[in-house]
Amino acid sequence: MDSAVGIAEGKAVNEGAVDAASGTQAAELSVILPSFNEAANIPILIDLLDGVMTGIAWEAIVVDDNSPDGTTEVARKIAQVDPRVRVIRRIGRRGLSGACIEGILASSAKFVAVMDADLQHDETLLPKMLAELRTGDTDLVVASRKVDGGEIGEGLSSIRAWGSNIANGLAQKLLNVTLKDPMSGFFMIRRDRAEEIAPKLSPQGFKILLDLVSSANGTLKIKELPFTFRERQHGESKLDTLVTLDYFGLLLAKYFGDVVSVRFLMFGLVGASGLVVHLVALRVFLLADMSFNAAQTAASFVAMTSNFFLNNQLTYRDRRLRGVQALVGLLTFYAVCSVGVLANVGVANLIYADPAYWWFAGTAGAIMGAVWNYAASSALTWRKN
Ligand code: GDD
Ligand code: MN
């Protein structure tokens, strides 16, 4: 009994130690590999890691969002013969940040690295990053494309490099983040610090590093090391317009001190777009000689449909309803919102005494409906399972 406690205590202060009883070695470093459709890249990457990590007790945690190309199976095959490889298969969820957070939380190592699984990140940097953290003077090491010696290389198209510069500049101005490359997806952090910040992180989008650093409120000791972003060889990038929108959502939410959530901001943006859709539809229906009540009702349905699909794509990206579920979702959305439509038409009708103020009546009605829609949809349509 005593000796078992002794071994457990010894391990707690000495990660990476060999367990005397089982002969196995605990990892000092977990490399989190978020993946979506990277079946061709995972085996190559694990080989590369094996090659550069001499003398380091490491493990790789592949966090795959049920990729249709069979990435999970490919990773599992490797894990069956290599105990350093672990696999988390997530079903019904998508999102790079969320996958990274889940991988980090599945680790018990002292240090965790987050690295793309598509071979664009230079694995030879890992031992250097680890050496930096081992000194104890640094909490977070970022592989940066923007410090001297680092390069975008062939990895980014010129339009993306331009967008990436704007996003960086905004992050630095709005959030006082002094990082040269806050968009980097390649970093290593003390797990205890990451675990402490984890409850504040947003699982959507690509901005895990910026989120970590801004949520830590300047308490992280950071070091940036240069690296060259490689060109992708197999598969394709998942960074799209939605990811970019989401990034700006995070910037705004953090700028306002997290008083409003990214989701709420997204709600607001979709709502605003719904208002425009509503007014355009209302004008069209009125021009087509519909009665005001009929036109306002029809315009509400057009706006609701547009709001449903936008919210499903953006606001509730992580709980996105698909196929039959999306149809059911749309119907429940109509059902709960029909109460909103009643309020909407009622309010609008009260105000619509003078036809010159059609737009004011329409707006007031739409706002009334929208408030109800937001409350009802988060509780019913996109409810958390
Ligand atoms: N599990 C999971 N779920 N993994 C994902 C998801 C997802 O929804 N989306 C992307 N990934 C994985 C990819 O499979 C890849 O391993 C890694 O995350 C990066 O995704 P890419 O789609 O290759 O991103 P990129 O190369 O365009 O973007 C890179 O540069 C950006 C800055 O320009 C990444 O390093 C980003 O993190 C970085 O912000
Ligand atoms: Mn990539």
CSV table of C-alpha atoms and ligand atoms in Angstrom, one decimal, residues 33-38 41-42 63-67 88 90 93-100 114-121 145 152 155-156 160 164 181-186 205-208 227 229-230 232 236-240 243 247 317, ligand 1:
chain,number,residue,atom,x,y,z
A,33,LEU,CA,-3.8,16.5,-33.7
A,34,PRO,CA,-7.3,17.9,-34.7
A,35,SER,CA,-8.3,16.2,-37.9
A,36,PHE,CA,-11.0,16.4,-40.5
A,37,ASN,CA,-10.4,14.4,-43.6
A,38,GLU,CA,-6.7,13.8,-43.1
A,41,ASN,CA,-1.7,12.7,-43.7
A,42,ILE,CA,-2.0,11.0,-40.3
A,63,VAL,CA,-9.2,14.3,-32.4
A,64,ASP,CA,-11.3,13.4,-35.4
A,65,ASP,CA,-14.8,14.8,-36.1
A,66,ASN,CA,-16.0,11.5,-37.7
A,67,SER,CA,-14.4,12.4,-41.0
A,88,ILE,CA,-10.9,10.6,-30.0
A,90,ARG,CA,-16.4,13.0,-32.0
A,93,ARG,CA,-19.8,17.9,-33.7
A,94,ARG,CA,-17.5,20.1,-35.8
A,95,GLY,CA,-15.0,22.7,-35.0
A,96,LEU,CA,-11.3,23.0,-34.8
A,97,SER,CA,-11.1,24.9,-31.5
A,98,GLY,CA,-13.5,22.5,-29.8
A,99,ALA,CA,-11.5,19.5,-31.0
A,100,CYS,CA,-8.3,21.0,-29.7
A,114,VAL,CA,-1.6,21.7,-30.7
A,115,MET,CA,-0.6,21.0,-34.3
A,116,ASP,CA,-2.4,20.7,-37.6
A,117,ALA,CA,-2.6,17.1,-38.8
A,118,ASP,CA,-2.1,18.1,-42.5
A,119,LEU,CA,1.8,18.3,-42.4
A,120,GLN,CA,1.7,22.1,-42.9
A,121,HIS,CA,3.3,22.6,-39.4
A,145,ARG,CA,5.1,32.8,-39.1
A,152,ILE,CA,4.2,32.1,-44.6
A,155,GLY,CA,1.3,27.6,-47.2
A,156,LEU,CA,-1.0,30.6,-47.8
A,160,ARG,CA,-5.3,34.5,-47.4
A,164,SER,CA,-4.5,36.9,-42.1
A,181,ASP,CA,0.9,35.6,-35.0
A,182,PRO,CA,-2.3,35.2,-32.9
A,183,MET,CA,-3.9,33.1,-35.7
A,184,SER,CA,-1.3,30.4,-35.5
A,185,GLY,CA,-2.6,26.9,-35.0
A,186,PHE,CA,0.7,25.6,-33.8
A,205,GLY,CA,-14.0,28.3,-35.3
A,206,PHE,CA,-10.2,28.4,-35.7
A,207,LYS,CA,-9.2,30.9,-33.1
A,208,ILE,CA,-8.1,28.7,-30.1
A,227,PHE,CA,8.7,28.6,-38.5
A,229,PHE,CA,4.2,27.3,-42.9
A,230,ARG,CA,4.4,24.5,-45.4
A,232,ARG,CA,-0.6,21.3,-48.1
A,236,GLU,CA,-7.9,20.6,-48.5
A,237,SER,CA,-8.2,23.5,-46.1
A,238,LYS,CA,-11.4,23.8,-44.0
A,239,LEU,CA,-11.0,27.5,-43.3
A,240,ASP,CA,-13.9,29.3,-45.0
A,243,VAL,CA,-14.6,30.6,-39.9
A,247,TYR,CA,-13.1,35.0,-35.7
A,317,ARG,CA,-22.8,25.8,-36.3
B,1,GDD,N1,-11.5,17.8,-35.5
B,1,GDD,C1,-11.5,18.8,-36.4
B,1,GDD,N2,-12.7,19.4,-36.6
B,1,GDD,N3,-10.4,19.2,-37.1
B,1,GDD,C2,-10.5,20.2,-38.0
B,1,GDD,C3,-11.7,20.8,-38.2
B,1,GDD,C4,-12.9,20.4,-37.5
B,1,GDD,O1,-14.0,20.9,-37.7
B,1,GDD,N4,-11.5,21.8,-39.2
B,1,GDD,C5,-10.2,21.7,-39.5
B,1,GDD,N5,-9.6,20.7,-38.8
B,1,GDD,C6,-8.2,20.3,-38.8
B,1,GDD,C7,-7.7,19.9,-40.1
B,1,GDD,O2,-7.9,18.6,-40.5
B,1,GDD,C8,-6.2,20.2,-40.0
B,1,GDD,O3,-5.5,19.2,-39.4
B,1,GDD,C9,-6.2,21.4,-39.0
B,1,GDD,O4,-7.4,21.4,-38.3
B,1,GDD,C10,-6.1,22.8,-39.8
B,1,GDD,O5,-7.1,22.9,-40.7
B,1,GDD,P1,-6.9,23.4,-42.2
B,1,GDD,O6,-8.2,23.4,-42.8
B,1,GDD,O7,-5.8,22.7,-42.8
B,1,GDD,O8,-6.5,24.9,-41.8
B,1,GDD,P2,-5.6,25.9,-42.7
B,1,GDD,O9,-4.4,25.3,-43.1
B,1,GDD,O10,-6.5,26.5,-43.7
B,1,GDD,O11,-5.3,27.0,-41.5
B,1,GDD,C11,-4.2,27.0,-40.8
B,1,GDD,O12,-3.7,28.3,-40.7
B,1,GDD,C12,-4.6,29.2,-40.0
B,1,GDD,C13,-4.0,30.6,-40.0
B,1,GDD,O13,-3.8,31.0,-41.3
B,1,GDD,C14,-4.4,26.4,-39.4
B,1,GDD,O14,-3.2,26.3,-38.7
B,1,GDD,C15,-5.3,27.4,-38.5
B,1,GDD,O15,-5.2,26.9,-37.1
B,1,GDD,C16,-4.7,28.8,-38.6
B,1,GDD,O16,-5.5,29.7,-37.9
